[in-house]
Coordinates of C-alpha atoms and ligand atoms in Angstrom, one line a residue:
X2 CA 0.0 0.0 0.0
X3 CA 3.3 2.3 0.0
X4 CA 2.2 3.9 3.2
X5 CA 5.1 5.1 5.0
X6 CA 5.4 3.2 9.1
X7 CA 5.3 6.5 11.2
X8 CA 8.7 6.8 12.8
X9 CA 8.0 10.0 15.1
X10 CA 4.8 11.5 14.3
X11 CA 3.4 14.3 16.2
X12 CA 0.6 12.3 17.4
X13 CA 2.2 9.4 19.7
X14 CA 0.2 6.7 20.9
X15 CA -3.1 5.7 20.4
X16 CA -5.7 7.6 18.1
X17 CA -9.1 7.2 19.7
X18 CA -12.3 8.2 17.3
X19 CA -15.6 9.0 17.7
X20 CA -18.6 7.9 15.3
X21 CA -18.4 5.0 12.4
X22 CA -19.8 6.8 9.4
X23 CA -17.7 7.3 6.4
X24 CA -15.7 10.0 7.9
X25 CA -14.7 8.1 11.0
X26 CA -14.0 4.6 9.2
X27 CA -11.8 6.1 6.6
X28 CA -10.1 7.8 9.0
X29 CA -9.4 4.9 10.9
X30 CA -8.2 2.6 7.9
X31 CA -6.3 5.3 6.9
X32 CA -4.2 5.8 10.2
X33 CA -4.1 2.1 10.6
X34 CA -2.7 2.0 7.5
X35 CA -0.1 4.1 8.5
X36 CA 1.3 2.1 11.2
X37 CA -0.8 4.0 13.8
X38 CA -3.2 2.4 17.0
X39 CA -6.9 3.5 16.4
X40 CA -10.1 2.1 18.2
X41 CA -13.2 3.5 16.9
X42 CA -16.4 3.6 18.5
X43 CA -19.9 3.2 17.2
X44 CA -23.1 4.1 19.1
X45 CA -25.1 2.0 16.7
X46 CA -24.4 0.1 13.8
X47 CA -21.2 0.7 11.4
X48 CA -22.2 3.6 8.9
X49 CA -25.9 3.1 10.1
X50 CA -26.3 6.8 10.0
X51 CA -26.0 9.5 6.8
X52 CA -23.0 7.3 5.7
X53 CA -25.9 4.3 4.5
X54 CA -28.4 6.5 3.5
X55 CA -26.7 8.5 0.6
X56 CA -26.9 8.0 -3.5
X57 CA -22.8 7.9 -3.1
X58 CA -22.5 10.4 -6.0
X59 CA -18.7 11.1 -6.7
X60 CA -19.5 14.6 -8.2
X61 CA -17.9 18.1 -7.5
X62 CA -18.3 20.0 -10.5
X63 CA -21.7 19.1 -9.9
X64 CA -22.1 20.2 -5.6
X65 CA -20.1 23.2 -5.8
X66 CA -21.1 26.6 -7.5
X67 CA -17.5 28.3 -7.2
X68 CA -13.9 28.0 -7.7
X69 CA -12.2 27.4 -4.3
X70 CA -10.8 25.5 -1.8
X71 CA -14.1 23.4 -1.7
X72 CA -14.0 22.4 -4.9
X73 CA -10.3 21.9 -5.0
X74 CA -10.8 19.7 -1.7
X75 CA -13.7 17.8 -3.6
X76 CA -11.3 17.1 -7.0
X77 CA -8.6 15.8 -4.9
X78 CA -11.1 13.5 -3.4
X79 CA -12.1 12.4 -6.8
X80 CA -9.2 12.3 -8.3
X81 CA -7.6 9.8 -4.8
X82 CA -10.6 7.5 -5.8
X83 CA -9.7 5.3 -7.9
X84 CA -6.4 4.3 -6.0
X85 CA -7.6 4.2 -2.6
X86 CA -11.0 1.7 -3.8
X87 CA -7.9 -0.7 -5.6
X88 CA -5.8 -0.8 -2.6
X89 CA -8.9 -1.2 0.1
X90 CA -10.3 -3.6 -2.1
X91 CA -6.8 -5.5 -2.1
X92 CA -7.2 -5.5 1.6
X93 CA -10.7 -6.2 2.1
X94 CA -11.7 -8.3 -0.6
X95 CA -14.6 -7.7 -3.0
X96 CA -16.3 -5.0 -5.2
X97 CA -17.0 -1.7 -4.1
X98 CA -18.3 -0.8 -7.5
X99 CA -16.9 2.6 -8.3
X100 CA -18.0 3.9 -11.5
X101 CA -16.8 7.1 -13.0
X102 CA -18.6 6.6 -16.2
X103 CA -20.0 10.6 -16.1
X104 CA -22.7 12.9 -14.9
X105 CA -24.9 14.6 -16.7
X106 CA -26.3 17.9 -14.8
X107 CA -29.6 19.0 -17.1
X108 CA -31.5 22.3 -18.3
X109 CA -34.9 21.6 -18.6
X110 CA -36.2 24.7 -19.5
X111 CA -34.1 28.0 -20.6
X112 CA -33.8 29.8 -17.1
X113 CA -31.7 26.4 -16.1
X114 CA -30.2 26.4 -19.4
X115 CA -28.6 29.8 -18.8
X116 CA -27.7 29.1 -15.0
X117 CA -26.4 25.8 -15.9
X118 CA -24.4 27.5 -19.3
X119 CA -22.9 30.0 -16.8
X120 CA -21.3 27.2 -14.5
X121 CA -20.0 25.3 -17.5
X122 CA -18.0 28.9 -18.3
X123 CA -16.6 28.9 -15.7
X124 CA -15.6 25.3 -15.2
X125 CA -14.4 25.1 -18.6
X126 CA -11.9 28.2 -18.1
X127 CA -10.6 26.6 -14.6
X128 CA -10.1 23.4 -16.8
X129 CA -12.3 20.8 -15.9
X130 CA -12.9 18.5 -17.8
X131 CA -16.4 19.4 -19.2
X132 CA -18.5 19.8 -22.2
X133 CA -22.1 21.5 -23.2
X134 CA -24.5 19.3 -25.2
X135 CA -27.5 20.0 -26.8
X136 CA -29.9 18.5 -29.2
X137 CA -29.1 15.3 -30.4
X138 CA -26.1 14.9 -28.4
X139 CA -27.9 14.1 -25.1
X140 CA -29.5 11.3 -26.0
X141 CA -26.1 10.1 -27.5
X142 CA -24.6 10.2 -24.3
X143 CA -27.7 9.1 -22.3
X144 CA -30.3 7.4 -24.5
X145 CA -32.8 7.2 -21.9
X146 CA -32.8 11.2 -20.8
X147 CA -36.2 12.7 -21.7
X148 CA -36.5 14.7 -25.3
X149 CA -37.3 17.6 -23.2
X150 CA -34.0 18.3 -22.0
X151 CA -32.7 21.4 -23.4
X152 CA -29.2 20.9 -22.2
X153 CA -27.0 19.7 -20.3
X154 CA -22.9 20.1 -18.2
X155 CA -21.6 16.8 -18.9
X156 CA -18.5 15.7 -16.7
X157 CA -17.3 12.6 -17.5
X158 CA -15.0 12.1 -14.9
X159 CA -17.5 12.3 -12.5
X160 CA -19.5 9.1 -10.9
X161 CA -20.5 7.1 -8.1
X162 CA -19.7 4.1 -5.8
X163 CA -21.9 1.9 -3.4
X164 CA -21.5 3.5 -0.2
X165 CA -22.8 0.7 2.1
X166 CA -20.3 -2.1 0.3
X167 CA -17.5 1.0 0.8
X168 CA -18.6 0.7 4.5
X169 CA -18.7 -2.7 5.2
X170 CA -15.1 -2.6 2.7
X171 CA -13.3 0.1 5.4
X172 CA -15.0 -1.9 8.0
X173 CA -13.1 -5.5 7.1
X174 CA -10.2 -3.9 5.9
X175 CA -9.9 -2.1 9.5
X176 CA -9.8 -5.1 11.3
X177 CA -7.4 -6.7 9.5
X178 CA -5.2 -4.4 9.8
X179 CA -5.9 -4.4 13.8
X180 CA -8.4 -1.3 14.2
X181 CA -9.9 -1.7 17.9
X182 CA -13.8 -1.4 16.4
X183 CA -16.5 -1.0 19.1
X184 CA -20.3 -0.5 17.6
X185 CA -23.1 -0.8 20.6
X186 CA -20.6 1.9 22.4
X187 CA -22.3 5.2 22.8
X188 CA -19.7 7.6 24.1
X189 CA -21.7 10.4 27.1
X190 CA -18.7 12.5 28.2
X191 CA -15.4 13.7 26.8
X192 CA -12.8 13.2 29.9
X193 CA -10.6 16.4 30.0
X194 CA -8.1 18.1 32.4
X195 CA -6.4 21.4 32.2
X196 CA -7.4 21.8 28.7
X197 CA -6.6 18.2 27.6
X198 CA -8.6 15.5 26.6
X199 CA -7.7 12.2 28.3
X200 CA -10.8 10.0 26.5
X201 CA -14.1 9.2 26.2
X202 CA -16.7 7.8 29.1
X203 CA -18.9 5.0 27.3
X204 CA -21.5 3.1 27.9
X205 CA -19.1 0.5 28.3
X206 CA -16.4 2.4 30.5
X207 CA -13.7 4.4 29.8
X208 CA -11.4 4.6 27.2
X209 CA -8.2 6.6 27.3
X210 CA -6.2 7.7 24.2
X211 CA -3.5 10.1 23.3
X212 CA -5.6 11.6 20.5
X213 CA -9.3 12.0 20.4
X214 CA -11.2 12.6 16.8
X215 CA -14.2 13.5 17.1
X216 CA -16.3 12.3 13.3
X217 CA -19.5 11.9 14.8
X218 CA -21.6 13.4 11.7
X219 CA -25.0 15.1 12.9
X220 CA -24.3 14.8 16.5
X221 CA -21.2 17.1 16.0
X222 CA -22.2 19.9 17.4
X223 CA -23.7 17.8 20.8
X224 CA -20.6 16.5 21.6
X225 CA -18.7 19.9 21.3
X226 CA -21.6 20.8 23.6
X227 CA -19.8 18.7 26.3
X228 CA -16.8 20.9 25.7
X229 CA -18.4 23.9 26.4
X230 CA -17.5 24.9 22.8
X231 CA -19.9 26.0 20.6
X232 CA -19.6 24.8 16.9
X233 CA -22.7 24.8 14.9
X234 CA -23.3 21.7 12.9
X235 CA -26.9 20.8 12.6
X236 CA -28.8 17.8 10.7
X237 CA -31.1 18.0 7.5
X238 CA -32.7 15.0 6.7
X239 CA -32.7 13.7 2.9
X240 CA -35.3 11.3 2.3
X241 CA -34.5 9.2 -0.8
X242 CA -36.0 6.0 -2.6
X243 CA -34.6 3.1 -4.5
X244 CA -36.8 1.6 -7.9
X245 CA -36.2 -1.1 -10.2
X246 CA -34.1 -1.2 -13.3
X247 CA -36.6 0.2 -16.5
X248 CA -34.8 -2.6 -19.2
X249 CA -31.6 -0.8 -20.3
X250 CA -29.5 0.5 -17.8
X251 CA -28.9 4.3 -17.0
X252 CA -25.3 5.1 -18.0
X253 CA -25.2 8.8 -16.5
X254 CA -25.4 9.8 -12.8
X255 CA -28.6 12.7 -14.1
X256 CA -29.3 15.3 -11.4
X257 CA -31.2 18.2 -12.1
X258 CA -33.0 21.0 -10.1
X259 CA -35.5 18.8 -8.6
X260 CA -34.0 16.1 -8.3
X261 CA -31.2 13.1 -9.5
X262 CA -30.8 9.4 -10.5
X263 CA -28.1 7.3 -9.3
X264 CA -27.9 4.4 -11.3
X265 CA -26.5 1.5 -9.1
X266 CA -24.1 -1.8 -10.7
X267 CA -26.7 -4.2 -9.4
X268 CA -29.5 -2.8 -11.6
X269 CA -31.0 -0.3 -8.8
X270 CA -31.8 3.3 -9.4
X271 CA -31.6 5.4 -6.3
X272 CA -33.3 8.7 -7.0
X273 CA -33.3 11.6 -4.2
X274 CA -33.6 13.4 -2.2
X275 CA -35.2 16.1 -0.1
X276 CA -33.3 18.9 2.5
X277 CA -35.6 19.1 5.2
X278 CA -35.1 21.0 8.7
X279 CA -36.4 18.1 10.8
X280 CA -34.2 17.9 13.9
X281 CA -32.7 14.5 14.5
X282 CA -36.7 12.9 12.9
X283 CA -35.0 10.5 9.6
X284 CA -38.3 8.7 9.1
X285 CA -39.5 9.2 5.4
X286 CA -43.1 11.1 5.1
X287 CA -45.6 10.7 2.5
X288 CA -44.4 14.4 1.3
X289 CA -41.3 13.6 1.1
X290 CA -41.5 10.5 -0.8
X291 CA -43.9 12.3 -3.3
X292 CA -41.4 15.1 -3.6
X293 CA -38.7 12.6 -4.2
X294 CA -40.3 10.1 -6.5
X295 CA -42.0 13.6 -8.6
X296 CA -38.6 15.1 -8.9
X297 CA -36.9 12.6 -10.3
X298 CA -40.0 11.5 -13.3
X299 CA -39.6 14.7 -15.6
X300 CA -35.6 13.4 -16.3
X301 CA -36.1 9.8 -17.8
X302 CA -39.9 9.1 -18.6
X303 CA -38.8 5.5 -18.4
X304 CA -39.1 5.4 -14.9
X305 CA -42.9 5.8 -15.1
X306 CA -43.0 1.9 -15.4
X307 CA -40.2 1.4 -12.7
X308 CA -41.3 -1.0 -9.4
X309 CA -41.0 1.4 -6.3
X310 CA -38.4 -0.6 -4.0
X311 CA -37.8 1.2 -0.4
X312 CA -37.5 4.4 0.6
X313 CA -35.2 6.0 3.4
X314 CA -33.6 8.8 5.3
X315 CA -30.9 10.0 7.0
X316 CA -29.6 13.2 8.5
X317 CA -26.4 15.1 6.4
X318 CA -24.4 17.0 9.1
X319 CA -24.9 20.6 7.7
X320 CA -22.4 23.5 8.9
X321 CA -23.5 27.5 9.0
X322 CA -21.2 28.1 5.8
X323 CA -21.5 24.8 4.0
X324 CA -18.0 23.7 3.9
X325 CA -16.4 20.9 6.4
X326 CA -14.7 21.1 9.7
X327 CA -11.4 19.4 9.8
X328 CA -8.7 20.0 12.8
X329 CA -8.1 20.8 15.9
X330 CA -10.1 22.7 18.5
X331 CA -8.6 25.9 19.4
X332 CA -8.3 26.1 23.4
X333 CA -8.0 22.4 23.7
X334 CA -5.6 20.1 23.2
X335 CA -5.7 16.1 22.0
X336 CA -8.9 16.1 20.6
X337 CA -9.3 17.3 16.6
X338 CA -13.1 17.4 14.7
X339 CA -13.6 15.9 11.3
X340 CA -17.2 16.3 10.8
X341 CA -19.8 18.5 8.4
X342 CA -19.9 17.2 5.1
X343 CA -23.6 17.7 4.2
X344 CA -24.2 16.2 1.3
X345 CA -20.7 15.5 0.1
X346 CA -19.3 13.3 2.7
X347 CA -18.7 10.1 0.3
X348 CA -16.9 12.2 -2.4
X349 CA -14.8 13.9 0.6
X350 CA -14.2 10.6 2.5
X351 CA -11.0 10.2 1.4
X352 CA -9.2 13.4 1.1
X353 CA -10.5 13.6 5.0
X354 CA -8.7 11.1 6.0
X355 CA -5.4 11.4 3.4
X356 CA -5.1 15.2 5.4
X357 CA -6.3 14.6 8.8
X358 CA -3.9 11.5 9.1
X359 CA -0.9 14.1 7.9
X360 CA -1.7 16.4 10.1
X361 CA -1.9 13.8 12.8
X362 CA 1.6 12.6 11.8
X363 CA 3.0 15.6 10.7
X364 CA 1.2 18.6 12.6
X365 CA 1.4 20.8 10.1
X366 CA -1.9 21.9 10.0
X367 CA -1.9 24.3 6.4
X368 CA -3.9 21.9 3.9
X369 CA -6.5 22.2 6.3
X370 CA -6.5 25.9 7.5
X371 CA -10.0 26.8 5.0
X372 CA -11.8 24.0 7.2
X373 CA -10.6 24.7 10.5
X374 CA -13.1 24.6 13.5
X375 CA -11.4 28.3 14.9
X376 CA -13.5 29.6 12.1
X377 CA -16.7 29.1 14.0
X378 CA -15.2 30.5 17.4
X379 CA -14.7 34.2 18.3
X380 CA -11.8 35.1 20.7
X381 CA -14.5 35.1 23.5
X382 CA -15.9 31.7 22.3
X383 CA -12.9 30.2 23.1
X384 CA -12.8 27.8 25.8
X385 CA -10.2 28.7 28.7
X386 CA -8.2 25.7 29.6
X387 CA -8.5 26.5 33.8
X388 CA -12.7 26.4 33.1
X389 CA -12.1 23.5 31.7
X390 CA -11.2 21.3 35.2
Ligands
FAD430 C1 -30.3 11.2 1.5 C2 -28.8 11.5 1.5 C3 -28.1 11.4 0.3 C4 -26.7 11.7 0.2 N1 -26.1 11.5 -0.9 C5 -24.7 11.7 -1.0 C6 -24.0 11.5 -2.2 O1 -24.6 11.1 -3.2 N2 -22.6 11.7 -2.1 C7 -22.0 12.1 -1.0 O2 -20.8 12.3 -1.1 N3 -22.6 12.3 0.1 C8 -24.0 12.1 0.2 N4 -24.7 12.3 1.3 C9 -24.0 12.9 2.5 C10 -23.2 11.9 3.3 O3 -24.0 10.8 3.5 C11 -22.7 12.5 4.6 O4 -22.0 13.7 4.4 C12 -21.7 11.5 5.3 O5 -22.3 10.2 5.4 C13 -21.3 12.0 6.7 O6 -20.5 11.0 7.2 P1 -20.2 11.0 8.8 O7 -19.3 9.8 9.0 O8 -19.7 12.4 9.2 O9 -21.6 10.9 9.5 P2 -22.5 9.6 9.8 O10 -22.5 8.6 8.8 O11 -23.8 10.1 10.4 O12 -21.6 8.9 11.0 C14 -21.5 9.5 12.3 C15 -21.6 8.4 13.3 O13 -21.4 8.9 14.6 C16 -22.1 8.1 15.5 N5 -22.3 8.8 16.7 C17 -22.9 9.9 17.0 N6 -22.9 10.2 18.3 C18 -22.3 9.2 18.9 C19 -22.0 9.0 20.3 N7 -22.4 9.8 21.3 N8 -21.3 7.8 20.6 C20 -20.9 7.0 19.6 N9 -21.1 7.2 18.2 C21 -21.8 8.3 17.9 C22 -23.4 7.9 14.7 O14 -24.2 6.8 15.2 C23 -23.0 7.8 13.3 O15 -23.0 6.4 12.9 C24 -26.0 12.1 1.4 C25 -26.7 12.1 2.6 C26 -28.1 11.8 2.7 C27 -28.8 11.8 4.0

């Protein structure tokens, strides 16, 4: 796996992390990978949360609306893909099914057309790897998108993967390599003294580390809470549906402004999703399901004749400015936050874990200075080590 066995790392000892979603598994196989003692904890089941419930679109061109270091962060991600999938797969065993066989992100009518036009411009001249259709040349690339379509960005590097076979992948692949994994372990108190956090109290006992990483996805911002430090990650609920294949497969992620189509290896279209403000509710409603199954008919009339499978939600941890949180806490000491991916937390998986694990070895904290957790905290916000006891 050409990782490199951490000699001296500015993180000794053992790495102890907080939630088993995408964010904290990765995270975990990564360090282990690296030479590095990890146990994880899991309140419920692995990835049981947001990490399950998403389409696992591979898409930035298609999330973000601006050059930056968000995009940048979700190409890298991309981009890492492929080899991270091969190697985890070497270790793990089985098919993830990644599939970066394109996206196509379509106009409808002609105020989409011009909004969608504008954001190829300007992709184009950052150069992405992008193109404009029209006509004729939509159906070429998709055969089963709807005649209506007036046009469309399509990025053909852009895909997606089966998130719950990634899970259960990071999952196997972490304890071979030795990963302490608890699930059933719901952690009620961060232990700190004079600044420092010692560990977690759990509901079964206490566990001490060295490091404590705190990737626990909606629940974030609760478990600062305990620190007295106030950092604003909140969930939205997508609710999201699966329907059977409609005779030739979809080759094209489609997503549009009301809604998308994933088409899954095993024959599956998963079609999403909603962004509602329910608190910590993920149960699906009959709104929601109409609002999902609605938005996604107008991009591939096929579906019409589709068998509705299941239906599902799950709460993306959403941040005041949109972007991640990846660092340390400022104030405190041995304890870092990786957390607030919204609706990109499979594409950003990996580059999460690639620089949290060199900052852990390294502590050179630069490649993630535009995600720090400071952001959120004024001077007076920060916590005072002697209040901290
Ligand atoms: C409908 C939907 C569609 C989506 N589609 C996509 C997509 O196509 N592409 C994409 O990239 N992203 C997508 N997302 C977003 C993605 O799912 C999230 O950004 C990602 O899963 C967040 O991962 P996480 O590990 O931070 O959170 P989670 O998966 O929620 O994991 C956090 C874990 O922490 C655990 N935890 C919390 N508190 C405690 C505690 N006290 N003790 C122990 N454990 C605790 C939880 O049980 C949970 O398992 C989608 C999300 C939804 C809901």
């Amino acid at each position: 796996m050409n990782k490199v066995q951490a000699k001296e790392s500015f993180v000794m000892g053992k790495v102890l992390i907080v939630g088993g979603g995408i964010i904290g598994l990765s995270l975990a196989y990564e360090l282990a990978a690296r030479g590095k003692t990890v146990t994880i904890v899991e309140q419920g089941d692995w990835g049981g949360q947001a990490s399950s419930a998403a389409a696992g679109m591979l898409a930035p061109l298609k999330e973000f609306q601006s050059v930056g270091p968000l995009l940048d962060l979700g190409m890298e991600s991309l981009q890492s893909y492929p080899r991270w999938v091969e190697e985890l797969q070497a270790i793990a065993g089985g098919d993830v099914q990644l599939s970066l066989e394109g996206l196509l992100t379509v106009a409808l009518d002609e105020e989409e057309e011009e909004a969608f036009y504008n954001k190829y411009l300007w992709q184009k001249k950052a150069g992405h790897d992008v193109h404009w259709l029209q006509g004729k040349e939509l159906q070429e690339v998709e055969p089963l998108l709807t005649d209506q379509a007036v046009a469309a960005i399509y990025s053909p590097g852009e895909g997606h993967i089966n998130n719950r076979f990634l899970l259960r992948a990071l999952v196997t692949a972490c304890r071979k390599l030795g990963v302490d994994l608890r699930s059933g372990c719901v952690v009620s108190k961060l232990l700190h003294h004079a600044g420092c956090v010692e560990g977690v109290e759990t509901s079964s006992g206490r566990i001490y580390a060295d490091h404590t990483v705190i990737c626990s996805g909606a629940w974030a911002g609760i478990m600062m809470q305990m620190l007295d430090v106030s950092i604003p990650v909140r969930p939205v609920r997508g609710q999201i549906a699966a329907v059977s294949s409609i005779g030739i497969p979809l080759r094209t992620v489609i997503f549009g402004s009301s809604g998308y189509l994933t088409p899954k290896k095993d024959g599956r279209i998963v079609i999403g999703a909603t962004e509602d403000e329910s608190g910590f509710q993920r149960e699906v409603t009959l709104s929601g399901l109409a609002h999902v199954l609605q938005g996604a008919l107008p991009y591939v009339p096929a579906l019409h004749a589709a068998a509705f499978l299941e239906a599902w939600g799950g709460l993306r941890p959403a941040t005041a400015d949109g972007k991640p949180i990846m660092g340390e806490i400022p104030g405190l000491r041995c304890i870092s936050l990786a957390g607030g991916h919204f609706r990109n937390g499979i594409l950003l998986s990996v580059v999460t874990a690639k620089r949290m694990a060199d900052w852990l070895e390294t502590g050179n904290q630069e490649r993630l200075m535009p995600f720090s957790p400071g952001r959120f905290l004024t001077d007076t916000a920060v916590p005072v080590p002697s209040k901290m006891g």
